GROMACS .gro file of C-alpha atoms in nm:
model
  437
    1MET     CA    1  10.994   9.360   8.947
    2ASN     CA    2  11.205   9.121   8.697
    3LEU     CA    3  11.230   8.766   8.830
    4ASP     CA    4  11.357   8.656   8.488
    5ARG     CA    5  11.083   8.383   8.481
    6ILE     CA    6  10.828   8.314   8.240
    7PRO     CA    7  10.509   8.473   8.337
    8PRO     CA    8  10.226   8.217   8.449
    9GLN     CA    9  10.078   8.041   8.180
   10SER     CA   10   9.950   7.682   8.039
   11LEU     CA   11   9.999   7.641   7.669
   12GLU     CA   12   9.881   7.271   7.721
   13ALA     CA   13   9.554   7.396   7.860
   14GLU     CA   14   9.493   7.665   7.590
   15GLN     CA   15   9.575   7.385   7.315
   16ALA     CA   16   9.338   7.143   7.488
   17ILE     CA   17   9.055   7.402   7.502
   18LEU     CA   18   9.083   7.547   7.161
   19GLY     CA   19   9.077   7.146   7.041
   20CYS     CA   20   8.775   7.108   7.243
   21ALA     CA   21   8.598   7.410   7.079
   22LEU     CA   22   8.704   7.298   6.738
   23TYR     CA   23   8.583   6.922   6.783
   24SER     CA   24   8.243   7.027   6.948
   25SER     CA   25   8.104   7.395   6.930
   26ASN     CA   26   7.867   7.306   7.181
   27THR     CA   27   8.174   7.349   7.420
   28ILE     CA   28   8.198   7.734   7.328
   29PRO     CA   29   7.935   7.883   7.529
   30VAL     CA   30   8.075   7.675   7.839
   31ILE     CA   31   8.411   7.814   7.786
   32ALA     CA   32   8.285   8.178   7.713
   33GLU     CA   33   8.114   8.158   8.056
   34VAL     CA   34   8.449   8.153   8.232
   35LEU     CA   35   8.669   8.330   7.965
   36GLY     CA   36   8.441   8.560   7.799
   37GLN     CA   37   8.442   8.629   7.414
   38SER     CA   38   8.754   8.818   7.409
   39GLY     CA   39   9.087   8.618   7.396
   40ARG     CA   40   9.268   8.834   7.665
   41ALA     CA   41   9.299   8.535   7.912
   42PHE     CA   42   9.507   8.348   7.669
   43TYR     CA   43   9.889   8.377   7.689
   44ARG     CA   44   9.997   8.293   7.318
   45GLU     CA   45   9.877   8.574   7.078
   46SER     CA   46   9.797   8.309   6.811
   47HIS     CA   47   9.547   8.141   7.057
   48LYS     CA   48   9.373   8.471   7.143
   49ILE     CA   49   9.290   8.518   6.757
   50ILE     CA   50   9.195   8.166   6.729
   51TRP     CA   51   8.926   8.168   7.043
   52GLU     CA   52   8.810   8.520   6.907
   53THR     CA   53   8.736   8.367   6.573
   54LEU     CA   54   8.571   8.042   6.697
   55TYR     CA   55   8.357   8.255   6.919
   56LYS     CA   56   8.246   8.495   6.636
   57MET     CA   57   8.185   8.203   6.400
   58TRP     CA   58   7.971   8.026   6.681
   59SER     CA   59   7.779   8.375   6.745
   60GLU     CA   60   7.703   8.387   6.383
   61ASP     CA   61   7.586   8.029   6.363
   62THR     CA   62   7.857   7.958   6.110
   63PRO     CA   63   7.949   7.576   6.106
   64ILE     CA   64   8.266   7.507   6.268
   65ASP     CA   65   8.529   7.252   6.118
   66ILE     CA   66   8.858   7.270   5.971
   67VAL     CA   67   8.755   7.395   5.628
   68SER     CA   68   8.518   7.656   5.742
   69VAL     CA   69   8.775   7.794   6.006
   70ASN     CA   70   9.033   7.791   5.749
   71ASP     CA   71   8.805   7.996   5.499
   72TYR     CA   72   8.691   8.239   5.762
   73MET     CA   73   9.044   8.324   5.905
   74LYS     CA   74   9.174   8.364   5.550
   75ASN     CA   75   8.883   8.599   5.458
   76SER     CA   76   8.986   8.789   5.790
   77SER     CA   77   9.367   8.784   5.705
   78VAL     CA   78   9.465   8.615   6.038
   79LEU     CA   79   9.536   8.274   5.906
   80GLU     CA   80   9.924   8.316   5.868
   81GLU     CA   81   9.921   8.501   6.209
   82VAL     CA   82   9.811   8.189   6.385
   83GLY     CA   83  10.046   7.943   6.198
   84GLY     CA   84   9.826   7.851   5.900
   85ILE     CA   85   9.592   7.546   5.872
   86GLY     CA   86   9.855   7.316   5.972
   87TYR     CA   87   9.867   7.461   6.340
   88ILE     CA   88   9.479   7.463   6.356
   89ALA     CA   89   9.458   7.109   6.255
   90GLN     CA   90   9.718   7.011   6.498
   91LEU     CA   91   9.495   7.149   6.791
   92LEU     CA   92   9.250   6.857   6.753
   93ASN     CA   93   9.511   6.633   6.856
   94HIS     CA   94   9.542   6.816   7.169
   95ALA     CA   95   9.165   6.820   7.225
   96GLY     CA   96   9.029   6.724   7.561
   97THR     CA   97   8.685   6.586   7.615
   98SER     CA   98   8.390   6.807   7.593
   99SER     CA   99   8.347   6.737   8.000
  100SER     CA  100   8.683   6.869   8.057
  101ALA     CA  101   8.636   7.202   7.888
  102SER     CA  102   8.539   7.407   8.199
  103HIS     CA  103   8.839   7.249   8.388
  104TYR     CA  104   9.090   7.382   8.093
  105ALA     CA  105   8.922   7.727   8.128
  106ASP     CA  106   8.973   7.752   8.494
  107ILE     CA  107   9.326   7.677   8.449
  108ILE     CA  108   9.361   7.934   8.174
  109GLN     CA  109   9.163   8.199   8.384
  110ASP     CA  110   9.386   8.122   8.674
  111ARG     CA  111   9.714   8.188   8.490
  112PHE     CA  112   9.564   8.514   8.334
  113GLN     CA  113   9.470   8.647   8.679
  114ARG     CA  114   9.826   8.566   8.812
  115ARG     CA  115   9.963   8.750   8.521
  116ARG     CA  116   9.751   9.044   8.619
  117MET     CA  117   9.872   9.022   8.965
  118LEU     CA  118  10.230   9.046   8.859
  119ASP     CA  119  10.162   9.367   8.650
  120VAL     CA  120   9.985   9.544   8.943
  121ILE     CA  121  10.281   9.451   9.184
  122SER     CA  122  10.516   9.568   8.902
  123GLY     CA  123  10.333   9.898   8.880
  124LEU     CA  124  10.311   9.927   9.253
  125GLU     CA  125  10.688   9.867   9.289
  126LEU     CA  126  10.745  10.154   9.036
  127ALA     CA  127  10.521  10.399   9.224
  128ILE     CA  128  10.697  10.317   9.546
  129HIS     CA  129  11.038  10.417   9.385
  130THR     CA  130  10.894  10.724   9.172
  131ASP     CA  131  10.563  10.854   9.308
  132ASP     CA  132  10.618  11.143   9.554
  133SER     CA  133  10.236  11.092   9.681
  134PRO     CA  134  10.174  11.045  10.060
  135VAL     CA  135  10.225  10.693  10.161
  136GLY     CA  136   9.854  10.688  10.264
  137GLU     CA  137   9.739  10.744   9.896
  138LEU     CA  138  10.002  10.480   9.773
  139LEU     CA  139   9.856  10.229  10.021
  140ALA     CA  140   9.480  10.325   9.921
  141ASN     CA  141   9.574  10.299   9.559
  142ALA     CA  142   9.745   9.952   9.609
  143ASP     CA  143   9.444   9.800   9.792
  144ALA     CA  144   9.193   9.935   9.528
  145GLN     CA  145   9.399   9.776   9.245
  146LEU     CA  146   9.440   9.447   9.441
  147ALA     CA  147   9.066   9.460   9.527
  148LYS     CA  148   8.979   9.523   9.165
  149LEU     CA  149   9.152   9.209   9.078
  150GLY     CA  150   8.951   9.027   9.325
  151GLN     CA  151   8.630   9.177   9.174
  152ASP     CA  152   8.739   9.083   8.812
  153ALA     CA  153   8.856   8.734   8.889
  154GLY     CA  154   8.562   8.645   8.666
  155VAL     CA  155   8.446   8.794   8.343
  156SER     CA  156   8.091   8.900   8.459
  157LEU     CA  157   8.026   9.253   8.405
  158GLY     CA  158   7.725   9.237   8.675
  159VAL     CA  159   7.474   9.207   8.414
  160LEU     CA  160   7.214   8.931   8.495
  161ASP     CA  161   7.072   8.688   8.245
  162PRO     CA  162   6.719   8.830   8.189
  163LYS     CA  163   6.548   8.499   8.325
  164GLN     CA  164   6.784   8.523   8.633
  165PHE     CA  165   6.695   8.875   8.694
  166VAL     CA  166   6.317   8.805   8.677
  167VAL     CA  167   6.331   8.498   8.883
  168SER     CA  168   6.560   8.649   9.151
  169THR     CA  169   6.330   8.953   9.178
  170TYR     CA  170   6.022   8.746   9.214
  171GLU     CA  171   6.138   8.538   9.470
  172HIS     CA  172   6.260   8.839   9.655
  173ILE     CA  173   5.907   9.022   9.639
  174LEU     CA  174   5.752   8.665   9.771
  175GLU     CA  175   6.002   8.658  10.065
  176ARG     CA  176   5.930   9.026  10.158
  177ALA     CA  177   5.542   8.981  10.140
  178GLN     CA  178   5.544   8.667  10.351
  179SER     CA  179   5.776   8.857  10.623
  180VAL     CA  180   5.604   9.091  10.889
  181GLN     CA  181   5.920   9.239  10.996
  182VAL     CA  182   6.098   9.539  10.878
  183GLN     CA  183   6.249   9.472  10.549
  184GLY     CA  184   6.555   9.663  10.565
  185ILE     CA  185   6.793   9.695  10.852
  186SER     CA  186   6.600   9.823  11.160
  187THR     CA  187   6.736  10.146  11.327
  188GLY     CA  188   6.572  10.078  11.686
  189PHE     CA  189   6.304  10.377  11.624
  190SER     CA  190   5.974  10.184  11.543
  191ASP     CA  191   5.823  10.495  11.355
  192LEU     CA  192   6.139  10.564  11.168
  193ASP     CA  193   6.129  10.196  11.065
  194TYR     CA  194   5.756  10.203  10.967
  195VAL     CA  195   5.794  10.511  10.765
  196THR     CA  196   6.135  10.393  10.576
  197GLY     CA  197   6.090  10.032  10.574
  198GLY     CA  198   6.443  10.003  10.742
  199ILE     CA  199   6.758  10.087  10.571
  200GLU     CA  200   6.826   9.911  10.270
  201PRO     CA  201   7.170   9.723  10.222
  202ASP     CA  202   7.275   9.961   9.948
  203ALA     CA  203   7.143  10.281  10.084
  204LEU     CA  204   7.315  10.613  10.203
  205PHE     CA  205   7.134  10.747  10.491
  206THR     CA  206   7.195  11.103  10.581
  207ILE     CA  207   7.112  11.249  10.946
  208VAL     CA  208   7.107  11.652  10.948
  209GLY     CA  209   7.093  11.843  11.246
  210ASP     CA  210   7.220  12.173  11.403
  211THR     CA  211   7.562  12.183  11.592
  212GLY     CA  212   7.519  11.996  11.904
  213GLY     CA  213   7.166  11.898  11.789
  214GLY     CA  214   7.176  11.509  11.853
  215LYS     CA  215   7.322  11.394  11.496
  216THR     CA  216   7.600  11.206  11.644
  217SER     CA  217   7.382  11.089  11.943
  218MET     CA  218   7.121  10.927  11.696
  219LYS     CA  219   7.399  10.783  11.497
  220MET     CA  220   7.548  10.622  11.804
  221GLN     CA  221   7.201  10.478  11.915
  222ILE     CA  222   7.116  10.340  11.560
  223ALA     CA  223   7.491  10.185  11.569
  224SER     CA  224   7.452  10.009  11.890
  225HIS     CA  225   7.100   9.878  11.790
  226ILE     CA  226   7.232   9.740  11.444
  227ALA     CA  227   7.529   9.567  11.644
  228GLU     CA  228   7.307   9.420  11.893
  229HIS     CA  229   7.038   9.296  11.660
  230HIS     CA  230   7.186   9.238  11.314
  231GLY     CA  231   7.569   9.207  11.347
  232PRO     CA  232   7.896   9.386  11.321
  233ILE     CA  233   7.938   9.775  11.252
  234LEU     CA  234   8.221   9.996  11.155
  235ILE     CA  235   8.236  10.350  11.285
  236VAL     CA  236   8.484  10.599  11.107
  237SER     CA  237   8.518  10.898  11.343
  238MET     CA  238   8.680  11.207  11.186
  239GLU     CA  239   8.548  11.458  11.447
  240MET     CA  240   8.566  11.271  11.775
  241SER     CA  241   8.824  11.065  11.958
  242ALA     CA  242   8.773  10.710  12.019
  243ARG     CA  243   8.754  10.800  12.407
  244ASN     CA  244   8.491  11.063  12.358
  245LEU     CA  245   8.311  10.827  12.135
  246GLY     CA  246   8.326  10.566  12.418
  247TYR     CA  247   8.182  10.821  12.661
  248ARG     CA  248   7.889  10.898  12.436
  249PHE     CA  249   7.829  10.510  12.397
  250PHE     CA  250   7.840  10.462  12.799
  251GLY     CA  251   7.634  10.775  12.873
  252ASN     CA  252   7.379  10.694  12.605
  253ILE     CA  253   7.333  10.306  12.679
  254GLY     CA  254   7.372  10.358  13.055
  255ARG     CA  255   7.172  10.668  13.083
  256VAL     CA  256   7.438  10.866  13.254
  257ASP     CA  257   7.516  11.236  13.219
  258THR     CA  258   7.823  11.218  12.983
  259ARG     CA  259   7.948  11.559  13.164
  260ARG     CA  260   7.995  11.336  13.490
  261ILE     CA  261   8.159  11.090  13.292
  262ARG     CA  262   8.393  11.316  13.144
  263SER     CA  263   8.462  11.501  13.476
  264GLY     CA  264   8.493  11.195  13.692
  265THR     CA  265   8.236  11.303  13.916
  266CYS     CA  266   7.989  10.996  13.876
  267ASP     CA  267   7.813  10.885  14.188
  268SER     CA  268   7.753  10.523  14.305
  269ASN     CA  269   7.405  10.500  14.106
  270ASP     CA  270   7.616  10.621  13.779
  271ILE     CA  271   7.875  10.366  13.836
  272GLU     CA  272   7.596  10.084  13.856
  273ARG     CA  273   7.444  10.212  13.543
  274ILE     CA  274   7.800  10.223  13.363
  275ASP     CA  275   7.865   9.861  13.485
  276ALA     CA  276   7.545   9.762  13.297
  277ALA     CA  277   7.638   9.948  12.993
  278TYR     CA  278   7.986   9.796  13.007
  279LYS     CA  279   7.840   9.437  13.012
  280LYS     CA  280   7.625   9.528  12.715
  281LEU     CA  281   7.880   9.699  12.505
  282TYR     CA  282   8.163   9.424  12.564
  283GLU     CA  283   7.947   9.191  12.367
  284LEU     CA  284   7.884   9.416  12.086
  285PRO     CA  285   8.078   9.364  11.758
  286ILE     CA  286   8.151   9.756  11.725
  287TYR     CA  287   8.500   9.853  11.513
  288VAL     CA  288   8.584  10.211  11.563
  289ILE     CA  289   8.841  10.401  11.366
  290ALA     CA  290   8.923  10.752  11.495
  291ASP     CA  291   9.268  10.848  11.369
  292GLY     CA  292   9.201  11.151  11.175
  293ARG     CA  293   9.020  11.267  10.856
  294LYS     CA  294   8.990  11.020  10.572
  295SER     CA  295   8.909  11.035  10.212
  296VAL     CA  296   8.664  10.811  10.010
  297SER     CA  297   8.933  10.583   9.894
  298GLU     CA  298   9.077  10.539  10.243
  299ILE     CA  299   8.722  10.461  10.388
  300GLU     CA  300   8.664  10.225  10.115
  301SER     CA  301   8.992  10.054  10.189
  302LEU     CA  302   8.885   9.997  10.557
  303VAL     CA  303   8.556   9.861  10.434
  304ARG     CA  304   8.731   9.600  10.237
  305GLN     CA  305   8.931   9.525  10.526
  306TYR     CA  306   8.664   9.486  10.777
  307LYS     CA  307   8.377   9.355  10.532
  308PRO     CA  308   8.485   8.982  10.587
  309LYS     CA  309   8.399   9.022  10.948
  310GLY     CA  310   8.019   9.043  10.822
  311LEU     CA  311   7.966   9.407  10.838
  312LYS     CA  312   7.607   9.513  10.849
  313ALA     CA  313   7.651   9.902  10.856
  314ILE     CA  314   7.912  10.151  10.823
  315PHE     CA  315   7.905  10.510  11.015
  316VAL     CA  316   8.088  10.809  10.917
  317ASP     CA  317   8.107  11.119  11.112
  318TYR     CA  318   8.054  11.328  10.914
  319VAL     CA  319   8.063  11.370  10.523
  320THR     CA  320   8.157  11.759  10.512
  321ILE     CA  321   8.470  11.702  10.711
  322MET     CA  322   8.619  11.422  10.506
  323ASN     CA  323   8.933  11.470  10.302
  324PRO     CA  324   8.867  11.532   9.943
  325ASP     CA  325   9.061  11.324   9.684
  326ASN     CA  326   9.102  11.641   9.470
  327PRO     CA  327   9.155  11.938   9.691
  328ARG     CA  328   9.199  12.180   9.406
  329GLU     CA  329   8.813  12.150   9.316
  330THR     CA  330   8.565  12.392   9.428
  331ARG     CA  331   8.388  12.302   9.768
  332VAL     CA  332   8.048  12.223   9.604
  333SER     CA  333   8.238  11.973   9.353
  334GLN     CA  334   8.442  11.828   9.652
  335VAL     CA  335   8.134  11.751   9.853
  336ALA     CA  336   7.934  11.621   9.540
  337GLN     CA  337   8.213  11.368   9.516
  338LEU     CA  338   8.244  11.286   9.891
  339SER     CA  339   7.872  11.199   9.908
  340SER     CA  340   7.875  11.006   9.564
  341GLY     CA  341   8.166  10.822   9.677
  342LEU     CA  342   7.986  10.718  10.006
  343LYS     CA  343   7.693  10.606   9.817
  344ASN     CA  344   7.918  10.407   9.579
  345ILE     CA  345   8.066  10.226   9.884
  346ALA     CA  346   7.719  10.129   9.979
  347LEU     CA  347   7.613   9.996   9.645
  348ARG     CA  348   7.934   9.812   9.581
  349ASN     CA  349   7.943   9.647   9.909
  350GLU     CA  350   7.587   9.618   9.976
  351ILE     CA  351   7.640   9.755  10.326
  352PRO     CA  352   7.457  10.083  10.411
  353VAL     CA  353   7.631  10.395  10.504
  354ILE     CA  354   7.510  10.616  10.748
  355THR     CA  355   7.642  10.966  10.789
  356SER     CA  356   7.546  11.323  10.919
  357CYS     CA  357   7.602  11.696  10.816
  358GLN     CA  358   7.488  12.018  10.950
  359TYR     CA  359   7.208  12.264  10.852
  360ASN     CA  360   7.359  12.584  10.669
  361ARG     CA  361   7.321  12.939  10.792
  362ASN     CA  362   6.983  13.014  10.615
  363LYS     CA  363   6.790  12.784  10.878
  364LEU     CA  364   6.629  12.991  11.133
  365LYS     CA  365   6.619  12.839  11.483
  366GLY     CA  366   6.276  12.648  11.526
  367GLN     CA  367   6.190  12.668  11.159
  368ARG     CA  368   6.078  12.340  11.003
  369PRO     CA  369   6.401  12.213  10.801
  370GLU     CA  370   6.392  12.134  10.406
  371LEU     CA  371   6.645  12.006  10.193
  372ASP     CA  372   6.750  12.346  10.100
  373ASN     CA  373   6.872  12.399  10.442
  374ILE     CA  374   7.160  12.119  10.419
  375ARG     CA  375   7.504  12.262  10.385
  376GLU     CA  376   7.607  12.199  10.035
  377ALA     CA  377   7.253  12.064  10.000
  378ALA     CA  378   7.204  11.971   9.643
  379SER     CA  379   7.457  11.695   9.610
  380ILE     CA  380   7.420  11.547   9.959
  381ALA     CA  381   7.019  11.538   9.908
  382HIS     CA  382   7.082  11.386   9.561
  383ASN     CA  383   7.304  11.104   9.663
  384SER     CA  384   7.123  11.011   9.979
  385ASP     CA  385   6.849  10.730   9.972
  386ILE     CA  386   6.715  10.848  10.300
  387VAL     CA  387   6.740  11.217  10.459
  388ALA     CA  388   6.625  11.234  10.808
  389MET     CA  389   6.658  11.598  10.959
  390ILE     CA  390   6.603  11.671  11.335
  391TRP     CA  391   6.373  11.941  11.407
  392VAL     CA  392   6.374  12.126  11.741
  393GLU     CA  393   6.093  12.361  11.742
  394ASN     CA  394   6.182  12.542  12.075
  395PRO     CA  395   6.550  12.497  12.133
  396GLU     CA  396   6.563  12.720  12.415
  397GLN     CA  397   6.319  12.528  12.617
  398LEU     CA  398   6.478  12.203  12.539
  399LYS     CA  399   6.810  12.343  12.667
  400ARG     CA  400   6.641  12.480  12.964
  401ASP     CA  401   6.450  12.163  13.059
  402GLY     CA  402   6.728  11.930  12.967
  403GLU     CA  403   6.482  11.721  12.772
  404GLY     CA  404   6.169  11.744  12.539
  405MET     CA  405   5.992  11.652  12.229
  406VAL     CA  406   6.172  11.686  11.874
  407LYS     CA  407   6.054  11.576  11.527
  408LEU     CA  408   6.240  11.359  11.288
  409CYS     CA  409   6.161  11.513  10.929
  410ILE     CA  410   6.199  11.238  10.655
  411GLU     CA  411   6.238  11.474  10.370
  412LYS     CA  412   6.373  11.199  10.140
  413ALA     CA  413   6.311  10.812  10.125
  414ARG     CA  414   6.291  10.557   9.877
  415ASN     CA  415   5.908  10.494   9.935
  416GLY     CA  416   5.849  10.888   9.911
  417GLY     CA  417   5.909  10.943  10.317
  418GLY     CA  418   5.609  11.022  10.554
  419PRO     CA  419   5.481  11.244  10.824
  420ASP     CA  420   5.727  11.387  11.061
  421ILE     CA  421   5.814  11.148  11.346
  422PRO     CA  422   5.785  11.271  11.707
  423LEU     CA  423   6.076  11.158  11.948
  424HIS     CA  424   6.180  11.227  12.304
  425PHE     CA  425   6.537  11.359  12.359
  426ASN     CA  426   6.700  11.373  12.670
  427LEU     CA  427   6.996  11.611  12.647
  428THR     CA  428   7.150  11.476  12.966
  429HIS     CA  429   7.187  11.130  12.839
  430THR     CA  430   7.227  11.243  12.480
  431ARG     CA  431   6.939  10.989  12.416
  432PHE     CA  432   6.633  10.969  12.186
  433SER     CA  433   6.343  10.751  12.220
  434ASP     CA  434   6.001  10.666  12.081
  435VAL     CA  435   5.724  10.876  12.221
  436THR     CA  436   5.574  10.542  12.325
  437GLU     CA  437   5.863  10.421  12.547
   0.00000   0.00000   0.00000
């Protein structure tokens, strides 16, 4: 992209801020808070060198004046590159007031970010014309690069000042100690919340079960609870269509046999329950994406799109059928990257990700599950903060009776987990409930 224009810059602000730093070294940490210690935000190369020199002198407690700067730059063999002592002296004539240093720094940072945007856009334009990758990958790459610009708008690397780190942690501990509620996001299952403390904002929560063993049902129940009591949720369904997902929600909340919903054989009592479910679901902020398999980068792109709506949780159904970013890797490597990618989405966005996977063929029916029973176990168990495994001790009896007791085995949690949690499971309504209900 060539518009034959001078890239965004403000030489006046650059001269003014360097003059401020020369006139009063007390402004250097104020400027560095916005621009950092490197001179990359400056447009003119000589200004980059001058700023990095001034910052280095300040960090070494070297006095800053025309004479000392002249000697320091001469010893560093950069004096002539910046225009000599004459140009440095001229900068004092452009110096703004000390109180305006942060204002000039903001201007320089703004112009720097605009130049970076142009670089990204130029690269994207080139990719559009020359890259044969699928358009979905190009869009995901474009979104990721633009999002990174937003994250890098400042110079912070995410490192907290030591005092800020201690104070914020202390205040958070006191706040949690004074609260009698679940500290994380509640799931709607009281014993599960008690054992885990709720779902932390940066957690990857994996639900494991047999095929048709209630994994999706449990996720949908947790999803509707979070949407009702905490706020908006995003569901990325790669196994089930939006319509079938809707059937599940109506059957679960209305306590109606989903088989009758699908076959159109609901009676008057069913319709009454469906009407009640409709009134409840209509008010819930549930966003559903069900248009095929997604990669980690595509899911992160969706999260960035919906995050401004105040997302409280992300549901991915389910991890092992996601599209790998590198299909040439071994299956074990692919699953490791997928589960690690979902964990990173939770970390970067501070929004929990709830996903699911199946047991492997080594698990015997009725046998109490262990982490080794997870398909592609090692990476999923390692990357998950909570692993909840649905244990049906007598699957034949449950299928025959249509309902019965199951247990939720918390094999991994940040606080070490706890005892198995008994739950009632109604196969007809595909609904779990606490045993005390």
